[in-house]
Amino acid sequence: MARSPCIQCGFTYHCICHCYWPLESQLQCVLVMHENEAARQSNTGKLVKAALPHTQIEIWQRKQPPQALLDSWARGDVSPWLLFPSDDAVPADRLFADAVRSISCADRLVSCTDSSASCAEALAATNAPRAPLQFVVLDATWQQARKMLNKSPWLNGLPRVSLPSTADSQYTLRRNQPPGHLCTSEAVSALLRSQGDVNAATQLDHFLVHFMESYEADRHHHTTPLPAPKMLTSNA
């Protein structure tokens, strides 16, 4: 009798639903997922969702933007940044550094007396966000992502952040990947490193390797169990 695939991850022989655990990271991400990605076993956005506790997934719809998300932006609950390359994109490491400087000045402002005015002026002058950073990541192919931007003013109007130059992608589950382009999990891992969460980034990369091995074993109908991912030490 043929096995049925897992209704959650879609894998038949190597279910990964309980292979990954939440990492200790405060990074906030919104994965705006193309509807085609939701059904793909090779999608790594769901891996990010399983590993990072402050991650949410929104299925992209051209005519129906996620109103609750837009409302949170309008209230100023978070400072949203779109992870997408452009000439005016702010490098991620600089954005994180500016955020730290803003928080430091805000802390000093609480205890300021005579010098409170100068501290307030310094805080107002910085370009750093006042609310927690939230990164919007388009979970789609590059062709789909460009179309999503062109058809979504609510995305296209966001300030943009870029990743530092990284090594070539290690993601091998799809063909014809443009050189220098990362999968969703690798892009979020690069954000973690820019934030200084090296341990979380390393563990997420380890999860991705296990994910790819599980996908290939499942695709070839291999039934031998794979070793579970290991919890890496802080020196990994």
PDB file of N, CA, C and O in Angstrom, residues 102 104-126 130:
ATOM      1  N   SER A 102      20.362  54.268  18.168  1.00  0.00           N
ATOM      2  CA  SER A 102      19.110  54.933  18.525  1.00  0.00           C
ATOM      3  C   SER A 102      18.636  54.484  19.899  1.00  0.00           C
ATOM      4  O   SER A 102      18.222  55.294  20.725  1.00  0.00           O
ATOM      5  N   SER A 104      20.465  53.262  22.316  1.00  0.00           N
ATOM      6  CA  SER A 104      21.393  53.749  23.323  1.00  0.00           C
ATOM      7  C   SER A 104      21.083  55.195  23.691  1.00  0.00           C
ATOM      8  O   SER A 104      21.045  55.576  24.864  1.00  0.00           O
ATOM      9  N   CYS A 105      20.816  56.021  22.692  1.00  0.00           N
ATOM     10  CA  CYS A 105      20.495  57.417  22.967  1.00  0.00           C
ATOM     11  C   CYS A 105      19.165  57.539  23.690  1.00  0.00           C
ATOM     12  O   CYS A 105      19.007  58.360  24.589  1.00  0.00           O
ATOM     13  N   ALA A 106      18.193  56.707  23.311  1.00  0.00           N
ATOM     14  CA  ALA A 106      16.893  56.739  23.978  1.00  0.00           C
ATOM     15  C   ALA A 106      17.036  56.370  25.447  1.00  0.00           C
ATOM     16  O   ALA A 106      16.391  56.957  26.313  1.00  0.00           O
ATOM     17  N   ASP A 107      17.900  55.405  25.760  1.00  0.00           N
ATOM     18  CA  ASP A 107      18.128  55.023  27.148  1.00  0.00           C
ATOM     19  C   ASP A 107      18.738  56.178  27.935  1.00  0.00           C
ATOM     20  O   ASP A 107      18.368  56.431  29.077  1.00  0.00           O
ATOM     21  N   ARG A 108      19.668  56.876  27.328  1.00  0.00           N
ATOM     22  CA  ARG A 108      20.289  58.007  28.010  1.00  0.00           C
ATOM     23  C   ARG A 108      19.281  59.130  28.235  1.00  0.00           C
ATOM     24  O   ARG A 108      19.334  59.843  29.233  1.00  0.00           O
ATOM     25  N   LEU A 109      18.358  59.261  27.299  1.00  0.00           N
ATOM     26  CA  LEU A 109      17.380  60.339  27.394  1.00  0.00           C
ATOM     27  C   LEU A 109      16.516  60.206  28.643  1.00  0.00           C
ATOM     28  O   LEU A 109      16.107  61.201  29.241  1.00  0.00           O
ATOM     29  N   VAL A 110      16.274  58.991  29.084  1.00  0.00           N
ATOM     30  CA  VAL A 110      15.443  58.768  30.263  1.00  0.00           C
ATOM     31  C   VAL A 110      16.059  59.395  31.501  1.00  0.00           C
ATOM     32  O   VAL A 110      15.372  59.953  32.359  1.00  0.00           O
ATOM     33  N   SER A 111      17.394  59.345  31.608  1.00  0.00           N
ATOM     34  CA  SER A 111      18.058  59.843  32.802  1.00  0.00           C
ATOM     35  C   SER A 111      18.673  61.231  32.610  1.00  0.00           C
ATOM     36  O   SER A 111      19.327  61.751  33.500  1.00  0.00           O
ATOM     37  N   CYS A 112      18.451  61.832  31.425  1.00  0.00           N
ATOM     38  CA  CYS A 112      19.028  63.150  31.167  1.00  0.00           C
ATOM     39  C   CYS A 112      18.325  64.224  32.007  1.00  0.00           C
ATOM     40  O   CYS A 112      17.124  64.153  32.236  1.00  0.00           O
ATOM     41  N   THR A 113      19.092  65.246  32.427  1.00  0.00           N
ATOM     42  CA  THR A 113      18.489  66.387  33.122  1.00  0.00           C
ATOM     43  C   THR A 113      18.796  67.646  32.320  1.00  0.00           C
ATOM     44  O   THR A 113      18.060  68.012  31.419  1.00  0.00           O
ATOM     45  N   ASP A 114      19.891  68.299  32.649  1.00  0.00           N
ATOM     46  CA  ASP A 114      20.245  69.526  31.944  1.00  0.00           C
ATOM     47  C   ASP A 114      20.564  69.273  30.476  1.00  0.00           C
ATOM     48  O   ASP A 114      20.364  70.145  29.640  1.00  0.00           O
ATOM     49  N   SER A 115      21.088  68.093  30.181  1.00  0.00           N
ATOM     50  CA  SER A 115      21.515  67.806  28.809  1.00  0.00           C
ATOM     51  C   SER A 115      20.446  67.097  28.007  1.00  0.00           C
ATOM     52  O   SER A 115      20.713  66.584  26.938  1.00  0.00           O
ATOM     53  N   SER A 116      19.196  67.057  28.524  1.00  0.00           N
ATOM     54  CA  SER A 116      18.150  66.291  27.845  1.00  0.00           C
ATOM     55  C   SER A 116      17.847  66.847  26.462  1.00  0.00           C
ATOM     56  O   SER A 116      17.523  66.107  25.540  1.00  0.00           O
ATOM     57  N   ALA A 117      17.926  68.160  26.301  1.00  0.00           N
ATOM     58  CA  ALA A 117      17.599  68.753  25.005  1.00  0.00           C
ATOM     59  C   ALA A 117      18.575  68.284  23.931  1.00  0.00           C
ATOM     60  O   ALA A 117      18.181  67.914  22.839  1.00  0.00           O
ATOM     61  N   SER A 118      19.887  68.299  24.249  1.00  0.00           N
ATOM     62  CA  SER A 118      20.870  67.889  23.256  1.00  0.00           C
ATOM     63  C   SER A 118      20.724  66.416  22.923  1.00  0.00           C
ATOM     64  O   SER A 118      20.909  65.999  21.776  1.00  0.00           O
ATOM     65  N   CYS A 119      20.382  65.596  23.926  1.00  0.00           N
ATOM     66  CA  CYS A 119      20.189  64.168  23.675  1.00  0.00           C
ATOM     67  C   CYS A 119      18.969  63.950  22.794  1.00  0.00           C
ATOM     68  O   CYS A 119      18.989  63.121  21.893  1.00  0.00           O
ATOM     69  N   ALA A 120      17.904  64.704  23.063  1.00  0.00           N
ATOM     70  CA  ALA A 120      16.707  64.568  22.252  1.00  0.00           C
ATOM     71  C   ALA A 120      16.978  64.975  20.820  1.00  0.00           C
ATOM     72  O   ALA A 120      16.492  64.363  19.868  1.00  0.00           O
ATOM     73  N   GLU A 121      17.763  66.039  20.632  1.00  0.00           N
ATOM     74  CA  GLU A 121      18.108  66.478  19.287  1.00  0.00           C
ATOM     75  C   GLU A 121      18.917  65.416  18.556  1.00  0.00           C
ATOM     76  O   GLU A 121      18.718  65.179  17.369  1.00  0.00           O
ATOM     77  N   ALA A 122      19.827  64.761  19.282  1.00  0.00           N
ATOM     78  CA  ALA A 122      20.624  63.710  18.663  1.00  0.00           C
ATOM     79  C   ALA A 122      19.753  62.539  18.257  1.00  0.00           C
ATOM     80  O   ALA A 122      19.938  61.941  17.192  1.00  0.00           O
ATOM     81  N   LEU A 123      18.774  62.222  19.111  1.00  0.00           N
ATOM     82  CA  LEU A 123      17.872  61.117  18.796  1.00  0.00           C
ATOM     83  C   LEU A 123      17.014  61.454  17.593  1.00  0.00           C
ATOM     84  O   LEU A 123      16.778  60.619  16.719  1.00  0.00           O
ATOM     85  N   ALA A 124      16.550  62.691  17.501  1.00  0.00           N
ATOM     86  CA  ALA A 124      15.712  63.093  16.381  1.00  0.00           C
ATOM     87  C   ALA A 124      16.501  63.154  15.084  1.00  0.00           C
ATOM     88  O   ALA A 124      15.958  62.947  14.001  1.00  0.00           O
ATOM     89  N   ALA A 125      17.794  63.454  15.189  1.00  0.00           N
ATOM     90  CA  ALA A 125      18.609  63.622  13.985  1.00  0.00           C
ATOM     91  C   ALA A 125      18.986  62.298  13.340  1.00  0.00           C
ATOM     92  O   ALA A 125      19.268  62.241  12.142  1.00  0.00           O
ATOM     93  N   THR A 126      19.016  61.234  14.113  1.00  0.00           N
ATOM     94  CA  THR A 126      19.442  59.963  13.551  1.00  0.00           C
ATOM     95  C   THR A 126      18.392  59.404  12.605  1.00  0.00           C
ATOM     96  O   THR A 126      17.201  59.647  12.775  1.00  0.00           O
ATOM     97  N   ARG A 130      12.592  54.172  15.281  1.00  0.00           N
ATOM     98  CA  ARG A 130      12.224  54.230  16.697  1.00  0.00           C
ATOM     99  C   ARG A 130      11.522  52.946  17.136  1.00  0.00           C
ATOM    100  O   ARG A 130      11.480  52.619  18.292  1.00  0.00           O
TER     101      ARG A 130
END
